[in-house]
Amino acid sequence: MFDKDKIGHSFPAFSLTIERTKIHELALAIGDENPIYHDLAAARSAGYTDLPLPPTTPTIFTFWGNTQIWEQLTSVGINVMRVLHGEEEYEYVAPIAANDTLTGITTIVDGKSRRGKDGSSMDILTTETRYTNQHDQHVLSARTMFIVREAAAQGV
């Protein structure tokens, strides 16, 4: 069962630099042929300073920048072997483009537990990562919901 005392707990900051090549590769991987994600001249003619991010790019920020997230969740009692991805949402506060360096701080903002009739339990944990850029400007908030399903104890 999720320890509600962990709500408000923040993990150490992490940083990542948004690389132009990574934006291009991600757009290729998701099949987005919009030239603003592939060509600097096209991005600039559309009013961007550099290649902008495809809207769902923050999904991979954790894997690029916060490589310790699974150990961090384990340290607060989350069984990461039982985690299901529940939901993600992004609030873009300012533009993010290639060559920006972002710093994120992830905080547990909500958590609740449910018990099934069969004795199983399900924890629903929500984190929020607040990103600032190299100018210390808040540019993005990303909320992620994790679902942790634990099987009922045998012989109960």
Coordinates of C-alpha atoms in Angstrom, one line a residue:
M1 CA 0.0 0.0 0.0
F2 CA 1.2 3.5 -0.9
D3 CA 2.6 5.5 2.0
K4 CA 0.8 8.8 1.8
D5 CA 3.6 10.4 3.8
K6 CA 5.6 10.3 0.5
I7 CA 3.3 12.9 -1.1
G8 CA 5.3 16.0 -1.5
H9 CA 8.6 14.1 -1.7
S10 CA 10.9 15.5 -4.5
F11 CA 13.7 13.6 -6.1
P12 CA 17.1 15.1 -7.0
A13 CA 17.2 17.4 -10.0
F14 CA 18.3 16.0 -13.4
S15 CA 19.4 17.8 -16.6
L16 CA 19.3 17.1 -20.3
T17 CA 20.2 19.0 -23.4
I18 CA 17.7 18.9 -26.2
E19 CA 19.6 17.7 -29.3
R20 CA 18.5 18.6 -32.8
T21 CA 19.3 15.1 -34.0
K22 CA 17.1 13.6 -31.3
I23 CA 14.2 15.7 -32.4
H24 CA 14.7 14.7 -36.0
E25 CA 15.0 11.0 -35.0
L26 CA 11.9 11.1 -32.8
A27 CA 9.9 12.7 -35.5
L28 CA 11.0 10.0 -37.9
A29 CA 10.2 7.3 -35.4
I30 CA 6.6 8.5 -34.9
G31 CA 6.1 9.2 -38.6
D32 CA 5.8 13.0 -38.4
E33 CA 7.1 14.5 -41.6
N34 CA 6.4 18.1 -40.7
P35 CA 9.6 19.9 -41.9
I36 CA 9.9 22.0 -38.7
Y37 CA 11.1 18.8 -36.9
H38 CA 13.7 18.0 -39.5
D39 CA 15.0 21.1 -41.1
L40 CA 16.4 24.2 -39.3
A41 CA 15.4 26.6 -42.2
A42 CA 11.8 25.3 -42.2
A43 CA 11.6 25.7 -38.4
R44 CA 13.0 29.3 -38.6
S45 CA 10.7 30.2 -41.4
A46 CA 7.8 29.0 -39.2
G47 CA 8.9 31.4 -36.4
Y48 CA 11.0 29.0 -34.2
T49 CA 14.5 29.7 -33.1
D50 CA 15.5 26.1 -33.7
L51 CA 13.7 22.7 -34.2
P52 CA 10.8 22.7 -31.8
L53 CA 9.7 19.6 -29.9
P54 CA 7.0 17.3 -31.2
P55 CA 4.2 17.6 -28.5
T56 CA 4.8 14.3 -26.8
T57 CA 8.6 14.5 -26.6
P58 CA 8.6 14.9 -22.8
T59 CA 7.6 11.2 -22.5
I60 CA 11.2 10.3 -23.2
F61 CA 12.8 13.0 -21.1
T62 CA 12.8 10.6 -18.1
F63 CA 14.8 8.1 -20.2
W64 CA 17.2 10.7 -21.6
G65 CA 17.8 12.7 -18.4
N66 CA 16.4 11.0 -15.2
T67 CA 18.0 7.6 -15.6
Q68 CA 17.6 7.0 -11.8
I69 CA 13.8 7.3 -11.7
W70 CA 13.2 3.6 -11.2
E71 CA 15.6 3.4 -8.3
Q72 CA 14.1 6.6 -6.9
L73 CA 10.6 5.2 -7.0
T74 CA 11.9 2.0 -5.4
S75 CA 13.4 4.1 -2.6
V76 CA 9.9 5.3 -1.6
G77 CA 8.4 1.9 -1.5
I78 CA 7.1 1.5 -5.1
N79 CA 7.4 -2.0 -6.6
V80 CA 8.6 -0.9 -10.0
M81 CA 8.3 -4.4 -11.3
R82 CA 4.5 -4.1 -11.0
V83 CA 4.2 -0.6 -12.6
L84 CA 1.8 0.1 -15.4
H85 CA 1.8 3.4 -17.2
G86 CA -1.5 5.1 -16.5
E87 CA -1.5 8.6 -18.0
E88 CA 0.6 11.5 -19.0
E89 CA -0.2 15.2 -19.6
Y90 CA 2.0 18.2 -20.4
E91 CA 1.6 21.9 -19.8
Y92 CA 3.9 23.9 -22.0
V93 CA 4.6 27.2 -20.4
A94 CA 7.2 28.5 -22.8
P95 CA 8.8 27.3 -26.1
I96 CA 11.4 24.5 -25.9
A97 CA 13.7 24.0 -28.8
A98 CA 16.9 22.2 -29.8
N99 CA 20.0 23.2 -27.8
D100 CA 17.9 24.1 -24.7
T101 CA 19.2 22.6 -21.5
L102 CA 16.4 21.6 -19.2
T103 CA 16.5 20.8 -15.5
G104 CA 13.7 18.7 -14.1
I105 CA 12.6 18.1 -10.5
T106 CA 10.1 15.3 -10.0
T107 CA 7.7 15.4 -7.1
I108 CA 5.1 12.9 -5.9
V109 CA 1.9 15.0 -5.9
D110 CA -0.8 12.4 -5.2
G111 CA -1.1 8.8 -4.2
K112 CA -4.0 6.5 -3.2
S113 CA -4.6 2.8 -2.7
R114 CA -7.5 0.6 -3.5
R115 CA -8.1 -3.0 -2.4
G116 CA -9.9 -5.5 -4.6
K117 CA -12.5 -8.0 -3.4
D118 CA -9.9 -10.7 -4.1
G119 CA -7.4 -9.1 -1.7
S120 CA -5.3 -7.6 -4.4
S121 CA -4.3 -4.0 -4.1
M122 CA -3.7 -1.2 -6.6
D123 CA -1.8 2.0 -5.9
I124 CA -2.2 5.0 -8.1
L125 CA 0.7 7.4 -7.9
T126 CA 1.0 10.8 -9.6
T127 CA 4.2 12.6 -10.1
E128 CA 4.9 16.0 -11.5
T129 CA 8.1 17.1 -13.1
R130 CA 8.7 20.8 -13.3
Y131 CA 11.2 21.7 -16.0
T132 CA 13.2 25.0 -16.3
N133 CA 15.5 26.0 -19.1
Q134 CA 19.1 27.3 -19.1
H135 CA 17.7 30.8 -18.3
D136 CA 15.9 29.4 -15.1
Q137 CA 12.6 29.9 -16.9
H138 CA 9.8 27.5 -16.2
V139 CA 9.0 25.9 -19.6
L140 CA 7.1 22.7 -18.9
S141 CA 5.2 20.7 -16.3
A142 CA 4.7 17.0 -16.9
R143 CA 2.3 14.9 -14.9
T144 CA 2.6 11.1 -15.0
M145 CA 0.2 8.6 -13.4
F146 CA 1.7 5.2 -12.4
I147 CA -0.5 2.2 -11.5
V148 CA 1.0 -0.4 -9.2
R149 CA -1.0 -3.6 -9.1
E150 CA -0.1 -6.1 -6.4
A151 CA -1.6 -9.6 -6.4
A152 CA -3.5 -11.0 -3.5
A153 CA -1.4 -12.9 -1.0
Q154 CA -1.6 -16.7 -1.5
G155 CA -3.5 -18.7 1.1
V156 CA -5.5 -15.7 2.4

